[in-house]
Amino acid sequence: MRIYKVKDYKEMSRKAANIIAAQVILKPDCVLGLATGSTPEGIYEELIEGYQKGDLDFSAVRSVNLDEYKGLAPDNNQSYRYYMRTKLFDHINIKAENYYLPDGMAKDDQEECTRYDNVIRTLNGVDLQLLGLGLNGHVGFNEPADHFAKGTHLVKLAESTIEANSRFFESYDDIPKYAYTMGILSIMKARKILLVVNGAKKAQILKEVIQGPITPRVPASVLQLHRDVTIIADEEALSLL
Ligand code: F6R
């Protein structure tokens, strides 16, 4: 694990965006694994800036997102597809047919999970997987569990995750309780992993992820076994290490 300690959110975003930019420059048709949530927003802003300056070309880039809420239509402003379009895809020259997310409106859960795993397989896997870290140690929506899930699967979101998401929804009933997520094995198969973490509230879980036992109770702890993980975290998030 390579750990970069940075001053603040801005520096974290810039450094992570530089790593993604380097990947795109080195391999213009690379497969990026992308995440949503508040942590990567600054990274996406930096990437848009790089594109607008003419430094980055996404015309051959393919991407797969980690997860999508079940039951939210693509145009629902809380869906992850909507997030990705408004925060990144609509502002760069990635082709619409080249980015993939699970389909939140799929009728058959098992079929959708198999379809998504096939998408990842057909793309020949992920070159660089960007990850945020949940307060309970989740990555994607792989919540603390008794075992590490392999491929894409439907998860019942943990109460703490539902609560963390409540800020985006008007009422409890509106908050999705299930999501499709790439499995831990799919994430671990990425050739490079970039984990970004900021803020004091994640200090305890980040310490467990880096120094604690490898356990599905702290899903991100499995990253200790990956051979090319870069963690970029700010001083607050690293304050307990
Ligand atoms: C999002 C995702 C989640 C988030 C995590 C952290 O696609 O897979 O694992 O990365 O919940 O979310 P934020 O960044 O909002 O703290």
mmCIF file of C-alpha atoms and ligand atoms in Angstrom:
data_model
loop_
_atom_site.group_PDB
_atom_site.id
_atom_site.type_symbol
_atom_site.label_atom_id
_atom_site.label_comp_id
_atom_site.label_asym_id
_atom_site.label_seq_id
_atom_site.Cartn_x
_atom_site.Cartn_y
_atom_site.Cartn_z
ATOM 1 C CA MET A 1 0.000 0.000 0.000
ATOM 2 C CA ARG A 2 1.236 3.433 -0.908
ATOM 3 C CA ILE A 3 -0.203 6.093 1.375
ATOM 4 C CA TYR A 4 -0.092 9.778 0.519
ATOM 5 C CA LYS A 5 -0.937 12.179 3.299
ATOM 6 C CA VAL A 6 -2.228 15.455 1.925
ATOM 7 C CA LYS A 7 -3.222 18.689 3.574
ATOM 8 C CA ASP A 8 -6.879 18.886 2.693
ATOM 9 C CA TYR A 9 -9.719 17.899 0.384
ATOM 10 C CA LYS A 10 -8.488 20.110 -2.449
ATOM 11 C CA GLU A 11 -5.043 18.547 -2.421
ATOM 12 C CA MET A 12 -6.517 15.047 -2.202
ATOM 13 C CA SER A 13 -8.710 15.769 -5.215
ATOM 14 C CA ARG A 14 -5.884 17.203 -7.265
ATOM 15 C CA LYS A 15 -3.507 14.345 -6.536
ATOM 16 C CA ALA A 16 -6.124 11.686 -7.284
ATOM 17 C CA ALA A 17 -7.152 13.457 -10.487
ATOM 18 C CA ASN A 18 -3.497 13.520 -11.543
ATOM 19 C CA ILE A 19 -3.243 9.760 -11.094
ATOM 20 C CA ILE A 20 -6.402 9.189 -13.122
ATOM 21 C CA ALA A 21 -5.177 11.646 -15.758
ATOM 22 C CA ALA A 22 -1.860 9.782 -15.985
ATOM 23 C CA GLN A 23 -3.773 6.539 -16.520
ATOM 24 C CA VAL A 24 -5.825 8.094 -19.322
ATOM 25 C CA ILE A 25 -2.733 9.555 -20.968
ATOM 26 C CA LEU A 26 -0.739 6.308 -20.722
ATOM 27 C CA LYS A 27 -3.623 4.174 -21.979
ATOM 28 C CA PRO A 28 -6.219 6.254 -23.827
ATOM 29 C CA ASP A 29 -8.650 3.320 -24.064
ATOM 30 C CA CYS A 30 -8.296 2.347 -20.414
ATOM 31 C CA VAL A 31 -11.148 1.084 -18.275
ATOM 32 C CA LEU A 32 -11.791 3.294 -15.275
ATOM 33 C CA GLY A 33 -13.770 2.009 -12.317
ATOM 34 C CA LEU A 34 -15.646 4.974 -10.890
ATOM 35 C CA ALA A 35 -17.324 5.816 -7.609
ATOM 36 C CA THR A 36 -19.990 8.277 -6.529
ATOM 37 C CA GLY A 37 -20.585 9.954 -3.156
ATOM 38 C CA SER A 38 -19.206 13.238 -1.912
ATOM 39 C CA THR A 39 -15.518 12.277 -1.801
ATOM 40 C CA PRO A 40 -14.852 12.063 -5.595
ATOM 41 C CA GLU A 41 -16.727 15.242 -6.515
ATOM 42 C CA GLY A 42 -13.562 17.368 -6.359
ATOM 43 C CA ILE A 43 -11.675 14.781 -8.438
ATOM 44 C CA TYR A 44 -14.315 14.958 -11.158
ATOM 45 C CA GLU A 45 -14.113 18.764 -11.149
ATOM 46 C CA GLU A 46 -10.355 18.525 -11.676
ATOM 47 C CA LEU A 47 -10.783 16.022 -14.513
ATOM 48 C CA ILE A 48 -13.323 18.286 -16.209
ATOM 49 C CA GLU A 49 -10.851 21.130 -15.929
ATOM 50 C CA GLY A 50 -8.120 18.955 -17.456
ATOM 51 C CA TYR A 51 -10.435 18.124 -20.346
ATOM 52 C CA GLN A 52 -11.436 21.747 -20.879
ATOM 53 C CA LYS A 53 -7.805 22.812 -20.972
ATOM 54 C CA GLY A 54 -7.199 20.256 -23.688
ATOM 55 C CA ASP A 55 -4.907 18.121 -21.530
ATOM 56 C CA LEU A 56 -7.198 15.093 -21.375
ATOM 57 C CA ASP A 57 -9.076 13.140 -23.997
ATOM 58 C CA PHE A 58 -11.735 10.660 -22.872
ATOM 59 C CA SER A 59 -12.943 9.697 -26.346
ATOM 60 C CA ALA A 60 -11.650 6.140 -26.076
ATOM 61 C CA VAL A 61 -12.022 5.699 -22.291
ATOM 62 C CA ARG A 62 -14.470 3.132 -20.988
ATOM 63 C CA SER A 63 -15.828 3.194 -17.454
ATOM 64 C CA VAL A 64 -17.774 1.012 -15.076
ATOM 65 C CA ASN A 65 -19.308 2.335 -11.906
ATOM 66 C CA LEU A 66 -19.247 0.470 -8.652
ATOM 67 C CA ASP A 67 -22.895 0.593 -7.829
ATOM 68 C CA GLU A 68 -26.432 1.841 -8.381
ATOM 69 C CA TYR A 69 -29.514 2.061 -6.196
ATOM 70 C CA LYS A 70 -32.238 -0.429 -6.913
ATOM 71 C CA GLY A 71 -35.521 1.180 -7.891
ATOM 72 C CA LEU A 72 -34.194 4.531 -9.083
ATOM 73 C CA ALA A 73 -34.695 5.382 -12.752
ATOM 74 C CA PRO A 74 -31.703 6.754 -14.698
ATOM 75 C CA ASP A 75 -33.181 10.275 -14.716
ATOM 76 C CA ASN A 76 -33.954 10.272 -10.990
ATOM 77 C CA ASN A 77 -31.695 12.984 -9.625
ATOM 78 C CA GLN A 78 -30.544 10.685 -6.818
ATOM 79 C CA SER A 79 -29.550 7.828 -9.117
ATOM 80 C CA TYR A 80 -25.856 7.242 -9.567
ATOM 81 C CA ARG A 81 -26.247 7.415 -13.329
ATOM 82 C CA TYR A 82 -27.638 10.928 -12.922
ATOM 83 C CA TYR A 83 -24.778 11.779 -10.547
ATOM 84 C CA MET A 84 -22.162 10.560 -13.020
ATOM 85 C CA ARG A 85 -23.730 12.400 -15.922
ATOM 86 C CA THR A 86 -24.103 15.715 -14.135
ATOM 87 C CA LYS A 87 -20.794 15.607 -12.249
ATOM 88 C CA LEU A 88 -18.566 14.196 -14.984
ATOM 89 C CA PHE A 89 -19.793 12.501 -18.135
ATOM 90 C CA ASP A 90 -21.822 15.394 -19.589
ATOM 91 C CA HIS A 91 -18.788 17.675 -19.253
ATOM 92 C CA ILE A 92 -16.147 15.533 -20.951
ATOM 93 C CA ASN A 93 -15.961 13.695 -24.267
ATOM 94 C CA ILE A 94 -16.548 10.162 -22.989
ATOM 95 C CA LYS A 95 -18.958 8.364 -25.331
ATOM 96 C CA ALA A 96 -22.363 7.446 -23.890
ATOM 97 C CA GLU A 97 -21.962 3.879 -25.123
ATOM 98 C CA ASN A 98 -18.669 3.602 -23.247
ATOM 99 C CA TYR A 99 -19.853 4.097 -19.687
ATOM 100 C CA TYR A 100 -21.669 1.477 -17.694
ATOM 101 C CA LEU A 101 -23.588 1.313 -14.433
ATOM 102 C CA PRO A 102 -25.869 -1.350 -13.032
ATOM 103 C CA ASP A 103 -29.476 -0.783 -14.140
ATOM 104 C CA GLY A 104 -31.445 0.280 -11.074
ATOM 105 C CA MET A 105 -34.699 -0.548 -12.841
ATOM 106 C CA ALA A 106 -33.779 -4.107 -13.781
ATOM 107 C CA LYS A 107 -36.625 -6.566 -13.325
ATOM 108 C CA ASP A 108 -34.560 -9.599 -12.473
ATOM 109 C CA ASP A 109 -31.828 -9.095 -9.884
ATOM 110 C CA GLN A 110 -29.805 -12.167 -10.735
ATOM 111 C CA GLU A 111 -29.920 -11.452 -14.463
ATOM 112 C CA GLU A 112 -28.792 -7.892 -13.871
ATOM 113 C CA CYS A 113 -25.869 -8.986 -11.698
ATOM 114 C CA THR A 114 -24.775 -11.517 -14.313
ATOM 115 C CA ARG A 115 -25.148 -8.913 -17.066
ATOM 116 C CA TYR A 116 -22.971 -6.455 -15.155
ATOM 117 C CA ASP A 117 -20.277 -9.021 -14.437
ATOM 118 C CA ASN A 118 -20.259 -9.814 -18.144
ATOM 119 C CA VAL A 119 -19.841 -6.142 -18.979
ATOM 120 C CA ILE A 120 -16.754 -5.981 -16.763
ATOM 121 C CA ARG A 121 -15.425 -9.217 -18.217
ATOM 122 C CA THR A 122 -16.001 -8.084 -21.811
ATOM 123 C CA LEU A 123 -14.050 -4.912 -21.078
ATOM 124 C CA ASN A 124 -11.217 -7.153 -19.915
ATOM 125 C CA GLY A 125 -11.389 -5.850 -16.356
ATOM 126 C CA VAL A 126 -10.677 -2.527 -14.743
ATOM 127 C CA ASP A 127 -7.336 -0.741 -15.131
ATOM 128 C CA LEU A 128 -7.810 1.780 -12.344
ATOM 129 C CA GLN A 129 -10.534 1.528 -9.728
ATOM 130 C CA LEU A 130 -11.403 4.653 -7.757
ATOM 131 C CA LEU A 131 -12.912 3.986 -4.329
ATOM 132 C CA GLY A 132 -14.412 6.055 -1.541
ATOM 133 C CA LEU A 133 -14.687 4.646 1.961
ATOM 134 C CA GLY A 134 -17.955 4.217 3.848
ATOM 135 C CA LEU A 135 -18.076 5.107 7.540
ATOM 136 C CA ASN A 136 -18.522 1.421 8.317
ATOM 137 C CA GLY A 137 -15.665 0.376 6.047
ATOM 138 C CA HIS A 138 -17.774 -0.424 3.008
ATOM 139 C CA VAL A 139 -16.405 -0.120 -0.524
ATOM 140 C CA GLY A 140 -18.923 0.051 -3.306
ATOM 141 C CA PHE A 141 -21.904 -1.116 -1.313
ATOM 142 C CA ASN A 142 -20.138 -4.144 0.095
ATOM 143 C CA GLU A 143 -21.398 -3.697 3.618
ATOM 144 C CA PRO A 144 -19.876 -5.393 6.675
ATOM 145 C CA ALA A 145 -20.800 -9.068 6.411
ATOM 146 C CA ASP A 146 -19.750 -12.593 7.342
ATOM 147 C CA HIS A 147 -17.957 -13.169 4.052
ATOM 148 C CA PHE A 148 -16.520 -11.254 1.117
ATOM 149 C CA ALA A 149 -18.942 -11.177 -1.821
ATOM 150 C CA LYS A 150 -17.431 -12.116 -5.160
ATOM 151 C CA GLY A 151 -19.256 -10.672 -8.138
ATOM 152 C CA THR A 152 -21.991 -8.111 -8.612
ATOM 153 C CA HIS A 153 -24.853 -8.642 -6.196
ATOM 154 C CA LEU A 154 -27.874 -6.988 -4.672
ATOM 155 C CA VAL A 155 -27.323 -5.720 -1.132
ATOM 156 C CA LYS A 156 -29.568 -4.554 1.598
ATOM 157 C CA LEU A 157 -27.971 -1.314 2.695
ATOM 158 C CA ALA A 158 -26.843 -1.054 6.311
ATOM 159 C CA GLU A 159 -28.936 1.246 8.518
ATOM 160 C CA SER A 160 -25.849 3.469 8.968
ATOM 161 C CA THR A 161 -25.537 3.791 5.182
ATOM 162 C CA ILE A 162 -29.244 4.587 4.825
ATOM 163 C CA GLU A 163 -28.810 7.208 7.516
ATOM 164 C CA ALA A 164 -25.710 8.656 5.823
ATOM 165 C CA ASN A 165 -27.699 8.867 2.578
ATOM 166 C CA SER A 166 -30.726 10.476 4.215
ATOM 167 C CA ARG A 167 -29.273 13.930 3.595
ATOM 168 C CA PHE A 168 -30.075 13.521 -0.096
ATOM 169 C CA PHE A 169 -33.720 12.456 0.266
ATOM 170 C CA GLU A 170 -36.888 14.163 1.499
ATOM 171 C CA SER A 171 -38.200 11.319 3.642
ATOM 172 C CA TYR A 172 -37.019 7.975 5.007
ATOM 173 C CA ASP A 173 -39.405 6.174 2.636
ATOM 174 C CA ASP A 174 -37.713 7.776 -0.363
ATOM 175 C CA ILE A 175 -34.249 6.505 0.569
ATOM 176 C CA PRO A 176 -33.380 3.347 -1.364
ATOM 177 C CA LYS A 177 -32.836 0.352 0.896
ATOM 178 C CA TYR A 178 -31.166 -1.877 -1.715
ATOM 179 C CA ALA A 179 -28.411 -1.392 -4.246
ATOM 180 C CA TYR A 180 -26.534 -3.346 -6.866
ATOM 181 C CA THR A 181 -22.811 -3.329 -6.261
ATOM 182 C CA MET A 182 -19.690 -4.819 -7.746
ATOM 183 C CA GLY A 183 -18.398 -7.512 -5.444
ATOM 184 C CA ILE A 184 -15.155 -7.461 -3.498
ATOM 185 C CA LEU A 185 -13.564 -9.921 -5.892
ATOM 186 C CA SER A 186 -14.413 -7.715 -8.894
ATOM 187 C CA ILE A 187 -12.869 -4.744 -7.086
ATOM 188 C CA MET A 188 -9.789 -6.745 -6.122
ATOM 189 C CA LYS A 189 -9.314 -7.789 -9.749
ATOM 190 C CA ALA A 190 -8.732 -4.170 -10.785
ATOM 191 C CA ARG A 191 -5.135 -3.747 -11.842
ATOM 192 C CA LYS A 192 -4.717 -0.602 -9.744
ATOM 193 C CA ILE A 193 -6.818 0.738 -6.881
ATOM 194 C CA LEU A 194 -7.034 4.334 -5.732
ATOM 195 C CA LEU A 195 -8.766 4.909 -2.392
ATOM 196 C CA VAL A 196 -9.568 8.487 -1.418
ATOM 197 C CA VAL A 197 -10.538 9.447 2.111
ATOM 198 C CA ASN A 198 -11.004 12.775 3.837
ATOM 199 C CA GLY A 199 -12.262 14.154 7.109
ATOM 200 C CA ALA A 200 -11.907 13.344 10.801
ATOM 201 C CA LYS A 201 -15.050 11.250 10.882
ATOM 202 C CA LYS A 202 -13.313 8.584 8.794
ATOM 203 C CA ALA A 203 -10.109 8.500 10.870
ATOM 204 C CA GLN A 204 -11.097 5.508 12.994
ATOM 205 C CA ILE A 205 -12.307 3.348 10.105
ATOM 206 C CA LEU A 206 -9.298 4.263 7.944
ATOM 207 C CA LYS A 207 -6.996 3.132 10.744
ATOM 208 C CA GLU A 208 -8.853 -0.205 10.850
ATOM 209 C CA VAL A 209 -8.668 -0.531 7.072
ATOM 210 C CA ILE A 210 -4.906 -0.003 7.020
ATOM 211 C CA GLN A 211 -3.771 -1.582 10.271
ATOM 212 C CA GLY A 212 -6.584 -3.814 11.466
ATOM 213 C CA PRO A 213 -7.241 -7.466 10.713
ATOM 214 C CA ILE A 214 -8.448 -8.363 7.216
ATOM 215 C CA THR A 215 -12.092 -9.131 7.798
ATOM 216 C CA PRO A 216 -15.382 -8.885 5.912
ATOM 217 C CA ARG A 217 -16.597 -6.965 8.992
ATOM 218 C CA VAL A 218 -14.430 -4.129 7.615
ATOM 219 C CA PRO A 219 -14.764 -4.796 3.882
ATOM 220 C CA ALA A 220 -12.079 -2.324 2.774
ATOM 221 C CA SER A 221 -9.503 -4.130 4.953
ATOM 222 C CA VAL A 222 -9.211 -6.663 2.106
ATOM 223 C CA LEU A 223 -7.337 -3.980 0.158
ATOM 224 C CA GLN A 224 -4.290 -4.861 2.278
ATOM 225 C CA LEU A 225 -4.019 -7.937 0.040
ATOM 226 C CA HIS A 226 -4.020 -6.032 -3.245
ATOM 227 C CA ARG A 227 -0.637 -5.449 -4.788
ATOM 228 C CA ASP A 228 -1.213 -1.982 -6.223
ATOM 229 C CA VAL A 229 -3.235 0.187 -3.876
ATOM 230 C CA THR A 230 -2.713 3.894 -3.488
ATOM 231 C CA ILE A 231 -4.453 5.682 -0.643
ATOM 232 C CA ILE A 232 -4.733 9.436 -0.727
ATOM 233 C CA ALA A 233 -6.050 10.787 2.542
ATOM 234 C CA ASP A 234 -6.012 14.144 4.233
ATOM 235 C CA GLU A 235 -4.383 14.888 7.580
ATOM 236 C CA GLU A 236 -7.685 14.571 9.437
ATOM 237 C CA ALA A 237 -8.465 11.143 8.027
ATOM 238 C CA LEU A 238 -4.937 9.972 8.859
ATOM 239 C CA SER A 239 -4.863 11.557 12.304
ATOM 240 C CA LEU A 240 -5.061 8.212 14.156
ATOM 241 C CA LEU A 241 -2.194 6.584 12.311
HETATM 242 C C1 F6R B 1 -20.242 5.183 -4.038
HETATM 243 C C2 F6R B 1 -19.772 4.110 -3.199
HETATM 244 C C3 F6R B 1 -19.634 4.245 -1.720
HETATM 245 C C4 F6R B 1 -18.995 5.564 -1.282
HETATM 246 C C5 F6R B 1 -18.904 5.632 0.238
HETATM 247 C C6 F6R B 1 -18.329 6.935 0.719
HETATM 248 O O1 F6R B 1 -20.267 4.777 -5.392
HETATM 249 O O2 F6R B 1 -19.511 3.076 -3.722
HETATM 250 O O3 F6R B 1 -18.862 3.163 -1.246
HETATM 251 O O4 F6R B 1 -17.721 5.667 -1.843
HETATM 252 O O5 F6R B 1 -20.182 5.471 0.792
HETATM 253 O O6 F6R B 1 -19.232 7.962 0.414
HETATM 254 P P1 F6R B 1 -18.851 9.485 0.602
HETATM 255 O O7 F6R B 1 -17.788 9.784 -0.363
HETATM 256 O O8 F6R B 1 -20.123 10.237 0.310
HETATM 257 O O9 F6R B 1 -18.401 9.651 2.022
#
